[in-house]
PDB file of C-alpha atoms in Angstrom:
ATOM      1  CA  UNK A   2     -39.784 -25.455 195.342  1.00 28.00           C
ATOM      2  CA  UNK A   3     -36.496 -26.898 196.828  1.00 30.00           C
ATOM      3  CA  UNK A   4     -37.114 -29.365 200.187  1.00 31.00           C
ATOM      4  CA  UNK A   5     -33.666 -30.858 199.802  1.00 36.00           C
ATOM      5  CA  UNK A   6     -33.903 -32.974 197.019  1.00 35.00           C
ATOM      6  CA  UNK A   7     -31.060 -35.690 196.923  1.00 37.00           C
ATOM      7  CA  UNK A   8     -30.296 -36.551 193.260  1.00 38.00           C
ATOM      8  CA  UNK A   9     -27.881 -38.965 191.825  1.00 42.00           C
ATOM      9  CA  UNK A  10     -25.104 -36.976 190.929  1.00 53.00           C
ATOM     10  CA  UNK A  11     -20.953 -37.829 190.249  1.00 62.00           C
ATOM     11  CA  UNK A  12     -17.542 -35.665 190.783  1.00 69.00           C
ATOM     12  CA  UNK A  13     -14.429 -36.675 190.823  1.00 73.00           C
ATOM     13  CA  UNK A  14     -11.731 -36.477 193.978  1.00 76.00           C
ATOM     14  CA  UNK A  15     -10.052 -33.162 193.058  1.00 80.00           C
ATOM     15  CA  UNK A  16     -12.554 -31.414 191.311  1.00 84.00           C
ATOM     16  CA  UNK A  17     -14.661 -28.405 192.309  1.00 86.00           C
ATOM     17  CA  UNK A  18     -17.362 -29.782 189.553  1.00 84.00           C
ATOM     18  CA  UNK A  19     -20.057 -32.283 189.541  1.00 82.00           C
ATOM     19  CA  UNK A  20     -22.562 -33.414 186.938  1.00 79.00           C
ATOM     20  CA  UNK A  21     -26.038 -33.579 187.988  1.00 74.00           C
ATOM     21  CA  UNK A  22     -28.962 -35.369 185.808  1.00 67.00           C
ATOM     22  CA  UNK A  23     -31.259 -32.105 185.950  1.00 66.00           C
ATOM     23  CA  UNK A  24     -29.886 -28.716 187.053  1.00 71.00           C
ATOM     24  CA  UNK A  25     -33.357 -27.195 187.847  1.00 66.00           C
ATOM     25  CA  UNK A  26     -33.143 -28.115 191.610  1.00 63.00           C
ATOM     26  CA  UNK A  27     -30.354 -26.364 192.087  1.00 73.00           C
ATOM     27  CA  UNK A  28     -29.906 -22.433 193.073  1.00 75.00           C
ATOM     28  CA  UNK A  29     -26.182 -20.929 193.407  1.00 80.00           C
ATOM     29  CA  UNK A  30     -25.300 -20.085 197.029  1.00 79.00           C
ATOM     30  CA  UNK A  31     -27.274 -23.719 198.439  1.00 77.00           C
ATOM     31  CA  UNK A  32     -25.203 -25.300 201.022  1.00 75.00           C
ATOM     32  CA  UNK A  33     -24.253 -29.080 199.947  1.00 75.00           C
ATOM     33  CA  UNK A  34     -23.310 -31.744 201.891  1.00 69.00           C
ATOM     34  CA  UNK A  35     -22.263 -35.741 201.558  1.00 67.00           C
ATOM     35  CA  UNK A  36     -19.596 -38.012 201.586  1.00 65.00           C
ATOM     36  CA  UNK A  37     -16.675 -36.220 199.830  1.00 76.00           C
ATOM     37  CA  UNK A  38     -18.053 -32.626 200.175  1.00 79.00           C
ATOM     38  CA  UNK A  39     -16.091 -30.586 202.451  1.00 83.00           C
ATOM     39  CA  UNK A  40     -18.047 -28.730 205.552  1.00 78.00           C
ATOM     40  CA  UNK A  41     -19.613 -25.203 203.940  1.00 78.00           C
ATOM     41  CA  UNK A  42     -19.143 -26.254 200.353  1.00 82.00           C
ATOM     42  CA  UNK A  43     -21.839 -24.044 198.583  1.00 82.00           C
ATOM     43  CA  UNK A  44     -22.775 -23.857 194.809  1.00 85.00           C
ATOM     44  CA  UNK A  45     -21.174 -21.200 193.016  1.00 88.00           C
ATOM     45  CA  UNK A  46     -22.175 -21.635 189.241  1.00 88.00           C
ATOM     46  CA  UNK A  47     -24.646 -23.831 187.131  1.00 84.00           C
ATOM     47  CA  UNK A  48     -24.272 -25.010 183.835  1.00 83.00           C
ATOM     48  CA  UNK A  49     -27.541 -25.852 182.586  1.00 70.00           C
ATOM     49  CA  UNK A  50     -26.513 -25.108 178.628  1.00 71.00           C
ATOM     50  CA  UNK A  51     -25.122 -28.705 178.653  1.00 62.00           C
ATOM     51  CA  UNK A  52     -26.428 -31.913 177.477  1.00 67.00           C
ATOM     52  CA  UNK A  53     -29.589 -32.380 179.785  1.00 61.00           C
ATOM     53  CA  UNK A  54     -28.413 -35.733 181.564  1.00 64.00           C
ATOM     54  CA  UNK A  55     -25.115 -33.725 181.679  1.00 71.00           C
ATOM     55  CA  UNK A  56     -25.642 -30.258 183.342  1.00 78.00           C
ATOM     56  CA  UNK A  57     -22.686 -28.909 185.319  1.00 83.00           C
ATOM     57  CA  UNK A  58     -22.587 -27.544 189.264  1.00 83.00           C
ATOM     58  CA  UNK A  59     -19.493 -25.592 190.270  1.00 88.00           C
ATOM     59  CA  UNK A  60     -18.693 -25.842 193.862  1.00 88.00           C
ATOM     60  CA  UNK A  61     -17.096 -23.655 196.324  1.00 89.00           C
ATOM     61  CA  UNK A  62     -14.549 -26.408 197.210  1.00 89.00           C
ATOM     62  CA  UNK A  63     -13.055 -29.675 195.810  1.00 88.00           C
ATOM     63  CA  UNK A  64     -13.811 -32.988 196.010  1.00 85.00           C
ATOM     64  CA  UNK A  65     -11.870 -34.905 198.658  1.00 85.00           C
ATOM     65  CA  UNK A  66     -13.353 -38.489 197.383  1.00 77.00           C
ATOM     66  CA  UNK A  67     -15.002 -39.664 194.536  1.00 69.00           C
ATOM     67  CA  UNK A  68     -18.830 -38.740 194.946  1.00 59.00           C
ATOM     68  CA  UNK A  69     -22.144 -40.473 194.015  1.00 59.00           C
ATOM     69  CA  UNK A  70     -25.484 -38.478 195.099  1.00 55.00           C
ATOM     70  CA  UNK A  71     -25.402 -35.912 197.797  1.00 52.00           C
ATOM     71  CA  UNK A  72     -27.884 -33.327 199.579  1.00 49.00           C
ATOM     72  CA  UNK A  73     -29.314 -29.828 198.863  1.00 46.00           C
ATOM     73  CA  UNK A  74     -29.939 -27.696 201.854  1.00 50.00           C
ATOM     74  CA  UNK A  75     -32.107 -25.068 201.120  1.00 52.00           C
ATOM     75  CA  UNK A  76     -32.767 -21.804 203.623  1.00 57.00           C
ATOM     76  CA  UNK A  77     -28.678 -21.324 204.113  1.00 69.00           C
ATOM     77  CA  UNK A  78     -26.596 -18.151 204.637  1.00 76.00           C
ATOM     78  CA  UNK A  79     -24.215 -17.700 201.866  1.00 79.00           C
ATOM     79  CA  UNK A  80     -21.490 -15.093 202.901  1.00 80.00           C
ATOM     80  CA  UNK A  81     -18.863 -13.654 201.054  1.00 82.00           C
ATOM     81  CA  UNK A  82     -15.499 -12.442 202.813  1.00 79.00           C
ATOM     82  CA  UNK A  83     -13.444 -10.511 200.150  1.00 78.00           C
ATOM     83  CA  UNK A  84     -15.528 -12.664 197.392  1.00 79.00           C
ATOM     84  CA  UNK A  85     -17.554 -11.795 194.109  1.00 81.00           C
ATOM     85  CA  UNK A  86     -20.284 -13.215 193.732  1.00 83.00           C
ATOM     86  CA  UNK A  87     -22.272 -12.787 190.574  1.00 83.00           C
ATOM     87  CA  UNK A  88     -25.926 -15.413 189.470  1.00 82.00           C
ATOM     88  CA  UNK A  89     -28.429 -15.230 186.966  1.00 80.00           C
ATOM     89  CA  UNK A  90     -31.658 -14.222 187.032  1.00 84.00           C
ATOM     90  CA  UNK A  91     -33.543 -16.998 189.481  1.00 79.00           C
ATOM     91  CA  UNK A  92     -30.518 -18.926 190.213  1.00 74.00           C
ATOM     92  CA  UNK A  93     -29.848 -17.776 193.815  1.00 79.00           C
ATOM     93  CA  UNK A  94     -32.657 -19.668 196.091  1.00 77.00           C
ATOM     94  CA  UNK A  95     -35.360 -16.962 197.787  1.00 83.00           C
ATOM     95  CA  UNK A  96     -35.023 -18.492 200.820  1.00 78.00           C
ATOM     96  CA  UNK A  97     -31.138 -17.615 200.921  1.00 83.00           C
ATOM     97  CA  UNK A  98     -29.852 -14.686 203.239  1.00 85.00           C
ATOM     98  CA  UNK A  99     -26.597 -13.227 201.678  1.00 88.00           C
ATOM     99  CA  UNK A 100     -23.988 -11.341 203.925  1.00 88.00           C
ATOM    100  CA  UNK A 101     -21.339  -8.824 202.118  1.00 88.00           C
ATOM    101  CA  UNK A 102     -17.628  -8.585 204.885  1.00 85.00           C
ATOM    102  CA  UNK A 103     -15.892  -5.553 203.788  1.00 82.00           C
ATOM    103  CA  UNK A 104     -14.662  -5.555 199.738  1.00 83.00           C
ATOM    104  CA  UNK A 105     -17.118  -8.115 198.672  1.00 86.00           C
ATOM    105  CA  UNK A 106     -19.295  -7.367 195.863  1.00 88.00           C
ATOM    106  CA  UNK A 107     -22.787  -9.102 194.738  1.00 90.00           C
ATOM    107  CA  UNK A 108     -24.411  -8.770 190.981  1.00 90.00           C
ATOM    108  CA  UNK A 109     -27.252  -9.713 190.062  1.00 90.00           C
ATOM    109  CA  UNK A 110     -29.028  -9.952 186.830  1.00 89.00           C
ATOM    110  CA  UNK A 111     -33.055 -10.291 186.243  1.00 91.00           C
ATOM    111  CA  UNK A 112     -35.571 -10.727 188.726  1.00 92.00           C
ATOM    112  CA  UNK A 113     -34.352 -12.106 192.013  1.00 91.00           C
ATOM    113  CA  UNK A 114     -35.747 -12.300 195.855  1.00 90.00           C
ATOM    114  CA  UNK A 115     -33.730 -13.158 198.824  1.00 90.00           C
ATOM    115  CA  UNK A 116     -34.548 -14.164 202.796  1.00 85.00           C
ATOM    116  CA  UNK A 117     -32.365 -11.460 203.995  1.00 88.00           C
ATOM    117  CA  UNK A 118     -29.393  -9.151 202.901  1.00 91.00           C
ATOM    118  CA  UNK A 119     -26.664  -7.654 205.093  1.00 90.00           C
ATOM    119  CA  UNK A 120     -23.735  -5.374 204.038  1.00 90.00           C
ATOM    120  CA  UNK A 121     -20.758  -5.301 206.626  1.00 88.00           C
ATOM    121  CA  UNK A 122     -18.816  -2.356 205.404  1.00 85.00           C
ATOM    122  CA  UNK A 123     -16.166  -4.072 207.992  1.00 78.00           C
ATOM    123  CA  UNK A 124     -13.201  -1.765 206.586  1.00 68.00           C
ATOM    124  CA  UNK A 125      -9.052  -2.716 206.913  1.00 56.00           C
ATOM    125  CA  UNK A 126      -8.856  -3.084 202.977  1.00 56.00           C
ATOM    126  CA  UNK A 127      -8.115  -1.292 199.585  1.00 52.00           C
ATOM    127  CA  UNK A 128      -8.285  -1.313 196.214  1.00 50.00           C
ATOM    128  CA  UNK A 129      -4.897  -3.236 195.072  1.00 47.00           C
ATOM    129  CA  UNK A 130      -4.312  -0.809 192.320  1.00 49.00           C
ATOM    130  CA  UNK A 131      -4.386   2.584 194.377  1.00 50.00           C
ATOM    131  CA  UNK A 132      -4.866   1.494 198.088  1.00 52.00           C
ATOM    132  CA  UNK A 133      -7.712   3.310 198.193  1.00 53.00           C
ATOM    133  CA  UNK A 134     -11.034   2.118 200.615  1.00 52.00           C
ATOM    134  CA  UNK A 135     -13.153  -0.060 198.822  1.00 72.00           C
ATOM    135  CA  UNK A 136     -16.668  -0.635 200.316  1.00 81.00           C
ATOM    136  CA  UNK A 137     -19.245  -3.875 199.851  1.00 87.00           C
ATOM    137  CA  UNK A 138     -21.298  -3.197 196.627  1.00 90.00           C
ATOM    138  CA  UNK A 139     -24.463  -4.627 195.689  1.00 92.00           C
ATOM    139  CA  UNK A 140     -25.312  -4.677 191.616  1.00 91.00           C
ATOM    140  CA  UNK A 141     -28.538  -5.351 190.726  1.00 91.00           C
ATOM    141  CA  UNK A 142     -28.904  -4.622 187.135  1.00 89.00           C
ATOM    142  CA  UNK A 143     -32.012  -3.522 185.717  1.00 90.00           C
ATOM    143  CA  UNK A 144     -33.621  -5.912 187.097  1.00 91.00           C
ATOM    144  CA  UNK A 145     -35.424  -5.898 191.096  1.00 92.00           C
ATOM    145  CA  UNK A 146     -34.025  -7.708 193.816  1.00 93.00           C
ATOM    146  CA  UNK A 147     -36.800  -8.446 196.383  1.00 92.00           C
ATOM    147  CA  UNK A 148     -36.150  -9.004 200.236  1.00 91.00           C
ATOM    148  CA  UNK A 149     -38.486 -10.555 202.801  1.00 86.00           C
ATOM    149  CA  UNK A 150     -36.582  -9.166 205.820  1.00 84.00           C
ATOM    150  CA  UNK A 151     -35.121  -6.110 206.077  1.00 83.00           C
ATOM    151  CA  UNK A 152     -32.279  -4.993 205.017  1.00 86.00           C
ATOM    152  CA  UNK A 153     -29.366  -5.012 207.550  1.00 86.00           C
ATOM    153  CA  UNK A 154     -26.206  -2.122 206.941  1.00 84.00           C
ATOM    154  CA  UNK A 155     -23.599  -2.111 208.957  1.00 84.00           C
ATOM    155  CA  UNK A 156     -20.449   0.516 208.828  1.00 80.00           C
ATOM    156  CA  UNK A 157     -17.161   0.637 210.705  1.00 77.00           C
ATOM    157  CA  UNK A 158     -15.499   2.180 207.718  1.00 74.00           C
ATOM    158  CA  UNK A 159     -15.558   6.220 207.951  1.00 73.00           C
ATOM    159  CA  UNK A 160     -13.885   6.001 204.808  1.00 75.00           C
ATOM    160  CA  UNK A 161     -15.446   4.242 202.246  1.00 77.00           C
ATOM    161  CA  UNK A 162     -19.742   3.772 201.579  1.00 81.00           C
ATOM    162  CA  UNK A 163     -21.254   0.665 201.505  1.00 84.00           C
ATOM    163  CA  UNK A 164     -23.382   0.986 197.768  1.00 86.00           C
ATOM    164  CA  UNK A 165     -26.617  -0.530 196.599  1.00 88.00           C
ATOM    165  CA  UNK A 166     -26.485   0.154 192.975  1.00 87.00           C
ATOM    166  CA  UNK A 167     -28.452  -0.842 189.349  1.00 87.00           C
ATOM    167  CA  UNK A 168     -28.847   0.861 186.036  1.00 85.00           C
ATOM    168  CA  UNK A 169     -31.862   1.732 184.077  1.00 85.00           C
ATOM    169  CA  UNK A 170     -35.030   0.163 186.243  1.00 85.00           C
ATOM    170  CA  UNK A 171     -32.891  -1.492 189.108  1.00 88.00           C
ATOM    171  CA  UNK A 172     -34.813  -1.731 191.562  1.00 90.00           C
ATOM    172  CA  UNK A 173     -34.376  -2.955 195.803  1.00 89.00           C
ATOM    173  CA  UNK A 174     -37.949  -4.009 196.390  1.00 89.00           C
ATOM    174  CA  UNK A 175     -38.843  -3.701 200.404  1.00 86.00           C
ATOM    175  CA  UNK A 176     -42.383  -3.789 200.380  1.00 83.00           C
ATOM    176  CA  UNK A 177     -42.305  -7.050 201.967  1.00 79.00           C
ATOM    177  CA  UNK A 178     -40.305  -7.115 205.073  1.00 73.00           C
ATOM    178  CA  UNK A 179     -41.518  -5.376 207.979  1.00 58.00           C
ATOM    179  CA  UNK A 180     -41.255  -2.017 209.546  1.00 54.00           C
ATOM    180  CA  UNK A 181     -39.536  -0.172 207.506  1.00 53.00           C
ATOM    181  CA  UNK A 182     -37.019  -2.693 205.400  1.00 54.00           C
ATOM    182  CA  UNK A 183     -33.889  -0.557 206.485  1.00 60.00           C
ATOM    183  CA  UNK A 184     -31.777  -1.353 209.436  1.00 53.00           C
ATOM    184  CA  UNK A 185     -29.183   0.755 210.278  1.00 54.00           C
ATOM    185  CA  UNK A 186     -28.687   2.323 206.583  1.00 50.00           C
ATOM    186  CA  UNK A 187     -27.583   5.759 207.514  1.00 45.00           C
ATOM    187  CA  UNK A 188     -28.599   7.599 203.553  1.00 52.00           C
ATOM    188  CA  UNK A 189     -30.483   7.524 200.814  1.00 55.00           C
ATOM    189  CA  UNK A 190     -27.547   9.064 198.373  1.00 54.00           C
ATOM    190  CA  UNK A 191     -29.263   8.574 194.992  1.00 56.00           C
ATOM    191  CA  UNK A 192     -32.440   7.157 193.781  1.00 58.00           C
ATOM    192  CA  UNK A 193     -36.548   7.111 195.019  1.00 59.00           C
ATOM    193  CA  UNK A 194     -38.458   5.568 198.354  1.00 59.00           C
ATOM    194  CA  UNK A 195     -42.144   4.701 197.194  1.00 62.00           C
ATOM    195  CA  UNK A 196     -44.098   1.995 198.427  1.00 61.00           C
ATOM    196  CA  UNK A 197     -41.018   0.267 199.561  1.00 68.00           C
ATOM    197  CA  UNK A 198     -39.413   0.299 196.545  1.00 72.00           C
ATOM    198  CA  UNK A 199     -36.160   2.331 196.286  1.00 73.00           C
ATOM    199  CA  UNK A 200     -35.366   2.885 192.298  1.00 70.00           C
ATOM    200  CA  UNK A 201     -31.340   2.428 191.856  1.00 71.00           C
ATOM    201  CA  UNK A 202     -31.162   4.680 188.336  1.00 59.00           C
TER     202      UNK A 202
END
């Protein structure tokens, strides 16, 4: 469990890396904050392959001093505007709530849970190659992506669909939110309800 651990950790003024002691307190999309850390900074990649005194966060911004130690806070919104996203299996924190604006897209790999997922399918953008609408799209593998609240879809885009998608046994688990797990989602296109558990092949 994460309750905002505060490690001792260094980075250097410029960088959008830091080296932590032990990576296993960390989750990709937690907010961080200290001395040096711009407002918002998030994590956006861990490096835990590395020497184990030596494992590597990415960061959503650069330094702007020379750091030593700083706080996790757990429970944050991570939202992406325009942004790709993509974590491992486990490496987002459960008690995140992700938010998709317009051509964002979010892949996942593994087993994963989540607070809370919206998809803004906001509009006013294309694909660069052919102009054409591109909507917010969700990839969850063949893994299952768990919520605890429901599901929140949003469309002012008449020309473009906001996608959940996965491959063989993907799965959008909603058994655990209440009411139904689906706000505002207009269809179904592909794929099975049962139990709360839509399968995405």
């Amino acid at each position: 469990a994460l309750n905002n651990p505060t490690l001792t950790n260094s980075g250097n003024q410029g960088d959008s890396t830091v080296t932590v002691a032990n990576a296993s307190a960390f989750r990709i999309g937690q907010l961080v904050s200290g001395v040096g850390i711009p407002g918002g900074t998030t994590i956006t990649a861990i490096d835990a392959s590395t020497d184990p005194l030596n494992q590597v966060l990415t960061l959503s911004n650069a330094l702007t001093t020379p750091i030593q130690g700083f706080n996790l806070t757990a429970n944050s919104t991570v939202t992406l505007n325009l942004a790709n996203l993509t974590t491992a299996e486990g490496k987002i924190n459960p008690a995140n709530r992700v938010i998709l604006n317009a051509q964002s897209t979010f892949t996942l790999d593994g087993l994963n849970s989540l607070a809370g997922l919206t998809i803004n399918n906001n509009g006013g953008n294309g694909s660069l190659l052919t102009g054409a609408p591109v909507s917010p799209t969700v990839n969850v593998g063949t893994g299952t992506l768990t919520l605890t609240e429901p599901l929140i879809a949003n469309s002012l885009n008449p020309s473009a669909i906001a996608t959940i998608t996965g491959g063989a046994g993907g799965t959008l688990d909603l058994s655990a939110t209440t009411g139904t797990g689906i706000a505002n989602l207009v269809t179904l296109t592909s794929g099975s309800l049962t139990g709360g558990k839509i399968a995405l092949s």
